[in-house]
Short mmCIF file of C-alpha atoms in Angstrom, two decimals:
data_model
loop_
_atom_site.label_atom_id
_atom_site.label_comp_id
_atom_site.label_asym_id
_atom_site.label_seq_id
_atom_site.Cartn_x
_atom_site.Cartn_y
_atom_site.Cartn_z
CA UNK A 1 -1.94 -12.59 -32.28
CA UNK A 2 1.75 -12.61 -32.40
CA UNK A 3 4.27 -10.17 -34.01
CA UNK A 4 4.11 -6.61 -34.60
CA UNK A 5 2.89 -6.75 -30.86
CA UNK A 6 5.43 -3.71 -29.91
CA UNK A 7 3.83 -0.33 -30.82
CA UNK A 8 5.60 1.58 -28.85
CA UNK A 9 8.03 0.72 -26.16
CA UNK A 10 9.16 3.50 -23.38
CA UNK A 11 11.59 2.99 -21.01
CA UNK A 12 12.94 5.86 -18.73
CA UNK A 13 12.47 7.69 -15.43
CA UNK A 14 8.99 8.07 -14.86
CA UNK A 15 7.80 11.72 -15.43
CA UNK A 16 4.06 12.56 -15.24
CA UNK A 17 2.50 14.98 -16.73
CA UNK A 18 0.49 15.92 -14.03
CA UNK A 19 -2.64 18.36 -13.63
CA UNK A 20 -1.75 20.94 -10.87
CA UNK A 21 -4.63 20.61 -9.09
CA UNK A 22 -5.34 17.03 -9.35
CA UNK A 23 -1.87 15.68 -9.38
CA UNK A 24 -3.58 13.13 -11.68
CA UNK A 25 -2.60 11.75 -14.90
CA UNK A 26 -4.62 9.61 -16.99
CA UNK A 27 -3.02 7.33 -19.63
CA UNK A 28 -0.49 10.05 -20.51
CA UNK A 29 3.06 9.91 -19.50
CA UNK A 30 6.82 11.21 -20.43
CA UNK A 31 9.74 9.59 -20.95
CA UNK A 32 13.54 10.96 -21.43
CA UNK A 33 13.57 9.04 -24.44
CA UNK A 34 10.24 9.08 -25.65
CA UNK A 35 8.50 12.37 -24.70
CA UNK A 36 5.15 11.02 -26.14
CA UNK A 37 4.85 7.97 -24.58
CA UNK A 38 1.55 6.65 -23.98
CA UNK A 39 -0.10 3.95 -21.03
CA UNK A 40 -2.98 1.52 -22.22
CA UNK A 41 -6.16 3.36 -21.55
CA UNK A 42 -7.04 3.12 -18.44
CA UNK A 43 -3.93 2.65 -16.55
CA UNK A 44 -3.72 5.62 -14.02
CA UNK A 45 -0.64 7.27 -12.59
CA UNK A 46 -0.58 9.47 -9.82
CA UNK A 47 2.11 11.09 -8.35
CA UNK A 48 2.31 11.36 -4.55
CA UNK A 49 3.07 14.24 -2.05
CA UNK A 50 5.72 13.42 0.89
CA UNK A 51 5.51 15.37 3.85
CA UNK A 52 7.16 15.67 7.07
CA UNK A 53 6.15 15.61 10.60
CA UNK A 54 8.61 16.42 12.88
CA UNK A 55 11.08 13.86 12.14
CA UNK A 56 8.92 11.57 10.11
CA UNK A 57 8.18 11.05 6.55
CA UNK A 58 4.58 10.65 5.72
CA UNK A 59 3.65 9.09 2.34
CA UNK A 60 -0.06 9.62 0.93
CA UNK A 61 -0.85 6.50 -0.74
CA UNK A 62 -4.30 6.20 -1.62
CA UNK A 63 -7.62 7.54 -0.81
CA UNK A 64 -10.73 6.24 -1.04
CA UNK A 65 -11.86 10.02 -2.72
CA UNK A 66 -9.66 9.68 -5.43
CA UNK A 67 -10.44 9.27 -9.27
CA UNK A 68 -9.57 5.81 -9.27
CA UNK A 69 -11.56 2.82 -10.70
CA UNK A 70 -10.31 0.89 -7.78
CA UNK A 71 -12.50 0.22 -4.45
CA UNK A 72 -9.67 -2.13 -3.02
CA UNK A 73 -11.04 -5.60 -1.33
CA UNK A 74 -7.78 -6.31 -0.36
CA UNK A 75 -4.04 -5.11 -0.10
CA UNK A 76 -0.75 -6.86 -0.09
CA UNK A 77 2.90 -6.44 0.95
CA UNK A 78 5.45 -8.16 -1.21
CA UNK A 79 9.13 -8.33 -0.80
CA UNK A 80 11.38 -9.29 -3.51
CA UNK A 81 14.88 -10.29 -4.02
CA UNK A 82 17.06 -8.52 -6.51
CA UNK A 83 17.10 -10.12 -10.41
CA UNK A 84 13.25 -11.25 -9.50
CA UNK A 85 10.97 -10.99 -12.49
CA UNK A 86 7.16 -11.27 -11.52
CA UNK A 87 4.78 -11.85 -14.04
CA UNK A 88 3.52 -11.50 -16.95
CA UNK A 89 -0.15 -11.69 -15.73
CA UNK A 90 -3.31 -10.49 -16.57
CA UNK A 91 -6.52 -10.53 -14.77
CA UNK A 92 -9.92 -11.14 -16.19
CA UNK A 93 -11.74 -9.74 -13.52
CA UNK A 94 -10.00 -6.96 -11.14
CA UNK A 95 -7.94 -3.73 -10.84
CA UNK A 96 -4.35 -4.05 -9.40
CA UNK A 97 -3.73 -0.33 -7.71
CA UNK A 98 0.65 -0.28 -6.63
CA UNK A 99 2.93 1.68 -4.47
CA UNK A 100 6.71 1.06 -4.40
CA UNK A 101 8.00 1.50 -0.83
CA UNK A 102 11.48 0.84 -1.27
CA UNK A 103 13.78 0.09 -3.94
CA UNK A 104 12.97 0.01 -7.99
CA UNK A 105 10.72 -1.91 -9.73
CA UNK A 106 10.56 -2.37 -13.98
CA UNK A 107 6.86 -2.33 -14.48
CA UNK A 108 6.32 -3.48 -18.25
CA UNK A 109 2.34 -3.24 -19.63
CA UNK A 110 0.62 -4.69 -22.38
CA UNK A 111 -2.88 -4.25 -23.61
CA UNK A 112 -4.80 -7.36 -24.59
CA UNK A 113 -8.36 -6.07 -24.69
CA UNK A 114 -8.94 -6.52 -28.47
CA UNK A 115 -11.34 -3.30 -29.64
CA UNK A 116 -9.33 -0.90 -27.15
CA UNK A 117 -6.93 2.14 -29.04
CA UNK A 118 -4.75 0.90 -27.02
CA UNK A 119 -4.94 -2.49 -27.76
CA UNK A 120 -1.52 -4.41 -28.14
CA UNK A 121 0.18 -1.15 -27.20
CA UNK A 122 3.38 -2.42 -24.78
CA UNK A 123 4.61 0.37 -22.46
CA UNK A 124 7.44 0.45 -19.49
CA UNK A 125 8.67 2.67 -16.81
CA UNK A 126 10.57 2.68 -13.82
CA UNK A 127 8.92 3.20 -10.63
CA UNK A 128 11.04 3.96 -7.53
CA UNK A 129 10.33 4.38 -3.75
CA UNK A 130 12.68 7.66 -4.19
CA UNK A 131 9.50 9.05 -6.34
CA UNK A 132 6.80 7.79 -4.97
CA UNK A 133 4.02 7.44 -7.28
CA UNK A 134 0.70 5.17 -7.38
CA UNK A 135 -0.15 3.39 -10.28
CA UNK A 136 -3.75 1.42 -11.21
CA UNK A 137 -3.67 -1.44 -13.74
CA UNK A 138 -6.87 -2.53 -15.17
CA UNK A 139 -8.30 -5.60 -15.74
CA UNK A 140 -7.04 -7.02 -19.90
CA UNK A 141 -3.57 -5.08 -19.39
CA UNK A 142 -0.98 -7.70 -19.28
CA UNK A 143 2.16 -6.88 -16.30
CA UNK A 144 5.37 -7.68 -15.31
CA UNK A 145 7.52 -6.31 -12.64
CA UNK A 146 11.41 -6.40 -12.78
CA UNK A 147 13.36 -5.88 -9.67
CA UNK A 148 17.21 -5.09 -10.23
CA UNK A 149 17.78 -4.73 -6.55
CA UNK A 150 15.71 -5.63 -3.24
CA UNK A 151 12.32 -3.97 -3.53
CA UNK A 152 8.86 -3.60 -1.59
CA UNK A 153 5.55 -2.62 -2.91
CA UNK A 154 2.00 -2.43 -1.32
CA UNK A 155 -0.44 -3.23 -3.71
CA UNK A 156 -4.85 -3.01 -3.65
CA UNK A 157 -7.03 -5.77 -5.29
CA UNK A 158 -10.74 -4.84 -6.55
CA UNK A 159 -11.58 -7.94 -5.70
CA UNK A 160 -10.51 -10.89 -3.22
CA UNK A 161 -7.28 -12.89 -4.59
CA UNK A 162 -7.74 -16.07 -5.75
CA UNK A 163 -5.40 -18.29 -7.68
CA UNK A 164 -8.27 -18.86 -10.87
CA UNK A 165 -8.00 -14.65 -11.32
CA UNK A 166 -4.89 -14.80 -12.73
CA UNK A 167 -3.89 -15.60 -16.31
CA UNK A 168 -0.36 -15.34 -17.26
CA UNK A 169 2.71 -16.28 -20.22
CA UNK A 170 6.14 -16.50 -20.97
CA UNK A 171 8.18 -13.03 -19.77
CA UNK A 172 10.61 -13.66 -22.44
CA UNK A 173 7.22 -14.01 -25.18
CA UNK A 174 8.92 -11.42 -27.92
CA UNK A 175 5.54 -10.94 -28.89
CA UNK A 176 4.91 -8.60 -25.81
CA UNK A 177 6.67 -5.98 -26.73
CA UNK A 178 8.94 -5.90 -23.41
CA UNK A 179 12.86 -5.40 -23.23
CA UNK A 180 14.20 -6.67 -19.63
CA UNK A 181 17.54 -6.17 -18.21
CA UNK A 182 17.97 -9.85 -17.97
CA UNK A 183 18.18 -13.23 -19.46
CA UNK A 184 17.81 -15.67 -16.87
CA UNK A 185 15.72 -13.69 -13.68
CA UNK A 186 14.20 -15.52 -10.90
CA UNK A 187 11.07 -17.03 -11.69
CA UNK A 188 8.21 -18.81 -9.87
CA UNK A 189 7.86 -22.16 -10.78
CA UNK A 190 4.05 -21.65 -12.76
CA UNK A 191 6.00 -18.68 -14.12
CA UNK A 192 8.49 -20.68 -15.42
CA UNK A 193 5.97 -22.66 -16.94
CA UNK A 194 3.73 -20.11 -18.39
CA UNK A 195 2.04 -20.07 -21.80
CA UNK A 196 3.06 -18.05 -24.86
CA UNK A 197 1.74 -14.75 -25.52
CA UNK A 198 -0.95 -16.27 -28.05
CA UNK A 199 -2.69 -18.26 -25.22
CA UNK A 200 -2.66 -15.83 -23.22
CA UNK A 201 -3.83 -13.27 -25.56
CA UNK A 202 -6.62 -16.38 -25.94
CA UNK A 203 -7.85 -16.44 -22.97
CA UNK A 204 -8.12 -12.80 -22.10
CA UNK A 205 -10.15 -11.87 -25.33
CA UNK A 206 -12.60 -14.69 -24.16
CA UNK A 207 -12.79 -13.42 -20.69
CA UNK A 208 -13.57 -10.32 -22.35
CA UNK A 209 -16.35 -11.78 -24.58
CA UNK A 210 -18.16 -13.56 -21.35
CA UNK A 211 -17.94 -9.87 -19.85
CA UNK A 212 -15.98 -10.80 -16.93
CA UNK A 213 -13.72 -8.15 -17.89
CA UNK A 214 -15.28 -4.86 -16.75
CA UNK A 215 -12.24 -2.48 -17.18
CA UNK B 1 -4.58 -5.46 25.81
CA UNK B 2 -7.36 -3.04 26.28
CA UNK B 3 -10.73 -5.05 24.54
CA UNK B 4 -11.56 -4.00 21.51
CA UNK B 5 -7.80 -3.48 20.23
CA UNK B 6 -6.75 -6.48 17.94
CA UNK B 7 -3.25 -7.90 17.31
CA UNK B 8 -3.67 -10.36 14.44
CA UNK B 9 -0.46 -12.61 13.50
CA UNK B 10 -0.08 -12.01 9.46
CA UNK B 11 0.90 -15.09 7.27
CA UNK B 12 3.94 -14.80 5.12
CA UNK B 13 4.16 -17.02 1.84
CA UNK B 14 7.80 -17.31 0.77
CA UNK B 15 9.89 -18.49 -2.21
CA UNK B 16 13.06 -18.29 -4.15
CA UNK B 17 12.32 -15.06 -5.36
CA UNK B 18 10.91 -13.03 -1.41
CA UNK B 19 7.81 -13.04 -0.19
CA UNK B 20 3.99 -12.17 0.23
CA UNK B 21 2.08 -11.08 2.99
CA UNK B 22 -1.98 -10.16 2.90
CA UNK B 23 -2.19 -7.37 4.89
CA UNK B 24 -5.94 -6.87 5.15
CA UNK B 25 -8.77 -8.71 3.51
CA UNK B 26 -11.89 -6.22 4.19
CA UNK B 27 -14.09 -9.87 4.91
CA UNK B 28 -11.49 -10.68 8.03
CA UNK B 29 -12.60 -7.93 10.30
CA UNK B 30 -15.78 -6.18 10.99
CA UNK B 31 -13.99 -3.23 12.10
CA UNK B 32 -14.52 -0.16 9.19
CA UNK B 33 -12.26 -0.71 6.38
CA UNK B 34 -9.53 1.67 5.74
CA UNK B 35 -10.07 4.33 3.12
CA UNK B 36 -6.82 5.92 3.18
CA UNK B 37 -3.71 4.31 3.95
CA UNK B 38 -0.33 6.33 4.50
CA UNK B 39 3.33 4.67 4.60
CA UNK B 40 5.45 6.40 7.31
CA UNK B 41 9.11 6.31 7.57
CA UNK B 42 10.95 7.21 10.50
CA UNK B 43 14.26 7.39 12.06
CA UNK B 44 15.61 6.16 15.31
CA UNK B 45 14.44 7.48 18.53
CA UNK B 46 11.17 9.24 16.88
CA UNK B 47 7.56 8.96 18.99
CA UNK B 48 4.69 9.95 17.28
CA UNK B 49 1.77 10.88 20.18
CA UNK B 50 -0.21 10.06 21.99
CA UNK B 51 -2.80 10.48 20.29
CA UNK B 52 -6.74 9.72 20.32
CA UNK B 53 -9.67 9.00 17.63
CA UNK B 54 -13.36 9.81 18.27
CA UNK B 55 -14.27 8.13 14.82
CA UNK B 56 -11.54 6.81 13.33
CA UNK B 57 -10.26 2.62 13.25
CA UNK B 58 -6.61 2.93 12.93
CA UNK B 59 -5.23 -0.56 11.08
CA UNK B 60 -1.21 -0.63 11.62
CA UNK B 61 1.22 -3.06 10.10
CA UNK B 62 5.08 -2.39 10.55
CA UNK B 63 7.05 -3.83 7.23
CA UNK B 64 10.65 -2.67 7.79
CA UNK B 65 12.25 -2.30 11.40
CA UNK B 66 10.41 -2.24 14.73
CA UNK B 67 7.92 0.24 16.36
CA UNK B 68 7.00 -0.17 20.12
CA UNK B 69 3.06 0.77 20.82
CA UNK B 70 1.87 2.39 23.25
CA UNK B 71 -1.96 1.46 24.01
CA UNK B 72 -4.57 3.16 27.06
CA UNK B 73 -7.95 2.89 27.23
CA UNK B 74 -10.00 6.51 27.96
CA UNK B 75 -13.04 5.20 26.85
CA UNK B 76 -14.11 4.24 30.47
CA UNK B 77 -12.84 5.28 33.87
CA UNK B 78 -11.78 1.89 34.92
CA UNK B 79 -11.18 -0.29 32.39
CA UNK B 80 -10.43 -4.10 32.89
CA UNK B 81 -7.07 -3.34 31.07
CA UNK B 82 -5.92 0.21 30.53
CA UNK B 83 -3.02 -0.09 29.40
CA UNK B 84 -0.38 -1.87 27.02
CA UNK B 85 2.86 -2.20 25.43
CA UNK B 86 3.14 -3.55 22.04
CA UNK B 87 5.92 -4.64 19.63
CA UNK B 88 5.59 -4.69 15.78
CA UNK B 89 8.35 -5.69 14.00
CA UNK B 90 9.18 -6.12 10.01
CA UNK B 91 10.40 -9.63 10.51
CA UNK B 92 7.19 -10.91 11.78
CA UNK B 93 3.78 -9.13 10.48
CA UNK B 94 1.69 -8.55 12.17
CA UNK B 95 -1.99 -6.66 11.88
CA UNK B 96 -2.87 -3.64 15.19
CA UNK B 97 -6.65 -2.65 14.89
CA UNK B 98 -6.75 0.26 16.98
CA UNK B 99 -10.32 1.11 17.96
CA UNK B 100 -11.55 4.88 18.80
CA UNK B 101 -10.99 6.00 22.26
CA UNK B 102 -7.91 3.51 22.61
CA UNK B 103 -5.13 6.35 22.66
CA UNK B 104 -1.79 5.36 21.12
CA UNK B 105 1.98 6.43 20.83
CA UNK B 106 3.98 4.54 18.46
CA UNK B 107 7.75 4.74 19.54
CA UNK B 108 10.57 3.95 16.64
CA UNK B 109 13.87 2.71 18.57
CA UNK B 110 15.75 2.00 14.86
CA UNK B 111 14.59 2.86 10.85
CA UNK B 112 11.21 1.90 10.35
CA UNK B 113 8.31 1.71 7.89
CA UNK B 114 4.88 1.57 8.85
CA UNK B 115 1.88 0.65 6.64
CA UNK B 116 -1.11 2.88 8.21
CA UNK B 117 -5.02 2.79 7.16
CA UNK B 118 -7.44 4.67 8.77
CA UNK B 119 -11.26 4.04 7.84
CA UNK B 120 -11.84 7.99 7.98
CA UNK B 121 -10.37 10.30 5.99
CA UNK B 122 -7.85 12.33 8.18
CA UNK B 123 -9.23 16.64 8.79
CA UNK B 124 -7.65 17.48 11.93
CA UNK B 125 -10.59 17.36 13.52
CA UNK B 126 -10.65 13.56 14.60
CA UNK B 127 -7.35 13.78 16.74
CA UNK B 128 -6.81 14.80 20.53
CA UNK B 129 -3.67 14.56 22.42
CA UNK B 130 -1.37 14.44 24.70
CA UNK B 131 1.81 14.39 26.71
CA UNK B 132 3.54 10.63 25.53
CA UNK B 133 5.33 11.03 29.04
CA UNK B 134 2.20 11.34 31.35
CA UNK B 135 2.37 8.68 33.80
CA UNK B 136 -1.42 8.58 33.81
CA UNK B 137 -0.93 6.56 31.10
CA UNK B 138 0.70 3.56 33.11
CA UNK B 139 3.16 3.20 29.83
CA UNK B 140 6.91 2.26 30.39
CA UNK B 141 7.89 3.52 27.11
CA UNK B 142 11.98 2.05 26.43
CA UNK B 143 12.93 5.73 25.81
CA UNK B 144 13.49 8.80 27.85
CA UNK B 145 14.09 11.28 25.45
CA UNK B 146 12.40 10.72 22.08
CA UNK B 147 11.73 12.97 19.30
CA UNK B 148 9.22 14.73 18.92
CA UNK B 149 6.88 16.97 16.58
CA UNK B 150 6.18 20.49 17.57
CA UNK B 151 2.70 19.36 18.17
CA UNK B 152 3.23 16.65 20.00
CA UNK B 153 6.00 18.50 22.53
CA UNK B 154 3.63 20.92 22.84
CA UNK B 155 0.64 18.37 23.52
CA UNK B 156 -1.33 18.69 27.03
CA UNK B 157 -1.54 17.06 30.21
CA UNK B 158 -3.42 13.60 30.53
CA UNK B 159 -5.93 15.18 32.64
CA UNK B 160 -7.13 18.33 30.34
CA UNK B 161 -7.42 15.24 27.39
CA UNK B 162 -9.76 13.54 29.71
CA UNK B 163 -11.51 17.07 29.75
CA UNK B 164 -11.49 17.23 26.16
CA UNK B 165 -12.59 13.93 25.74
CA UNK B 166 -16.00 14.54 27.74
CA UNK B 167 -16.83 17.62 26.07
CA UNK B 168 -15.68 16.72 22.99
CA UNK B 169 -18.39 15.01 20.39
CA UNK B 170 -18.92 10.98 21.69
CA UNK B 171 -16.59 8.59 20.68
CA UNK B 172 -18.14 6.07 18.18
CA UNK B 173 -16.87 2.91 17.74
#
């Protein structure tokens, strides 16, 4: 399960290619540096519309209406301090849907759901409270978020958190695929102390087998 | 704090690297979920309202800076308590379940961000309104002249919402 994990690595400001009416992108998005970049199947971008009332600025961030595989249980508000590095983790059993509110976060992606075309397929982009965008991460797709500076996000579960729904390995595991703009970030400790890439890889293939992972 | 409205204290994990807060597990509350949820940023000195729901379960949670409340009950004549003052602040979250027929300004001294879900989704239709400054509302706001959207300047006396209100289609909570 290791080597040759990278096939295709894309990092640069985050430009959808959006449907007009939909504002909706599915698994397709553009880089500066790699025009055809791709996003593991299923992984769904959507850009969001600002507006203004009076002297406020209101941010869309989800509804319930739109083409998302995500009926959140759940949502979260996290706070991180800058050279954090959260992840990598993958969930056997539920969507993760995200909104930056403030700052910059890294987001790097990597399919693990063996019999997928994207399977293996590592991807990152930038995603910045400046551009707001939402982004849905399904179940089998392996994530890590990098934050340079101090950065928010608000982020929807499918289903309830629990600590068993997470699997997770190494950041650093060269077999992901990932570049970070760091060598020593600040880690959790059962970060720290993560698996390698192959275990990992392990365990979500079987989760996949029992059918636990409905992506 | 008129009944129905909820102020629930929000528990925030911390470590080396920040911190995270659940803001709403749909099994705590058996209030309507939100199906939409907006982030709103605003400047100093902004009030947004007052405004009222017929339908809709507004679920507030302020994540940067501090927004002052405004709550008042229309849903009776005399309620036990029609009226309150609330403070959410960034440094401490907290959870405001906002029922419909509670009317509500939300007053922004400094920069703030507010985390809103509503369990309808929003048409223009759901919302009356009116003057934030109308003493019927027994409110004493920390602010005497806040800004303002066109709609909300232009909003109508206390009394002609209270006429709305009853003609208007029932309030459902």
């Amino acid at each position: 399960m290791t080597g040759q994990a990278c096939h295709l690595r894309a990092v640069g400001e985050l430009s959808p290619v959006a449907d007009r009416s939909a504002n909706f992108v599915l698994s397709s998005f553009t880089s500066a540096e790699s025009p055809n970049a791709r996003l593991p199947d299923g992984v769904a971008l959507r850009t969001l519309s600002d507006r203004w009332d009076g002297a406020q600025q209101i941010t869309e961030v989800y509804r319930g209406d739109w083409q998302l595989d995500v009926a959140p249980a759940q949502w979260n508000f996290v706070s991180s301090k800058p050279n954090t590095l959260r992840g990598v983790h993958a969930h056997p059993d539920h969507w993760d849907y995200l909104h930056v509110v403030s700052g910059e976060m890294l987001l790097g992606l990597h399919d693990l759901r063996p019999g997928y075309s994207t399977f293996r397929l590592a991807a990152q982009c930038h995603l910045s409270g400046k551009r707001p965008v939402g982004i849905a991460i399904p179940p089998g797709v392996a994530h890590g978020f990098y934050f340079a500076s101090h950065t928010t996000y608000f982020y929807a579960l499918s289903q309830y958190w629990t600590s068993t729904s997470e699997l997770g390995c190494r950041w650093d595991d060269p077999a992901l695929g990932l570049s970070w703009p760091t060598s020593d970030p600040l880690l959790s400790q059962r970060d720290a102390t993560a698996s390698s890439y192959a275990e990992l890889a392990k365990g979500v293939a079987a989760a996949l087998a029992r059918g636990s992972i409905r992506p | 704090m008129p009944i129905g409205v909820r102020l629930m204290p929000l528990t925030t994990h911390s470590d080396s690297r920040g911190d995270l807060t659940e803001i709403i597990r749909n099994e705590w509350h058996e209030s309507p979920p939100p199906v939409q949820w907006l982030v709103t940023r605003s400047g100093p000195n902004i009030m947004r309202g007052v405004h009222v729901h017929l339908r809709n379960w507004d679920y507030a949670c302020v994540v940067a800076g501090e927004i002052i409340v405004g709550l008042h009950d229309l849903r009776a004549t005399r309620p036990a308590v029609p009226s309150a003052l609330v403070r959410l602040s960034g440094a401490r979250l907290q959870a405001l379940i906002i029922p419909p027929g509670i009317a509500h300004g939300l007053f922004s001294p400094g920069e703030s961000t507010l985390l809103l879900g509503a369990s309808i989704y929003y048409d223009g239709t759901d919302d009356r309104a009116c003057r934030w400054d109308s003493p019927e509302l027994g409110l004493d706001w920390p602010c005497t002249a806040p800004e303002l959207s066109a709609r909300d300047r232009d909003a109508g006396t206390y009394s002609a919402l209270r006429t709305a209100l009853q003609t208007a289609a029932t309030i459902h909570p």
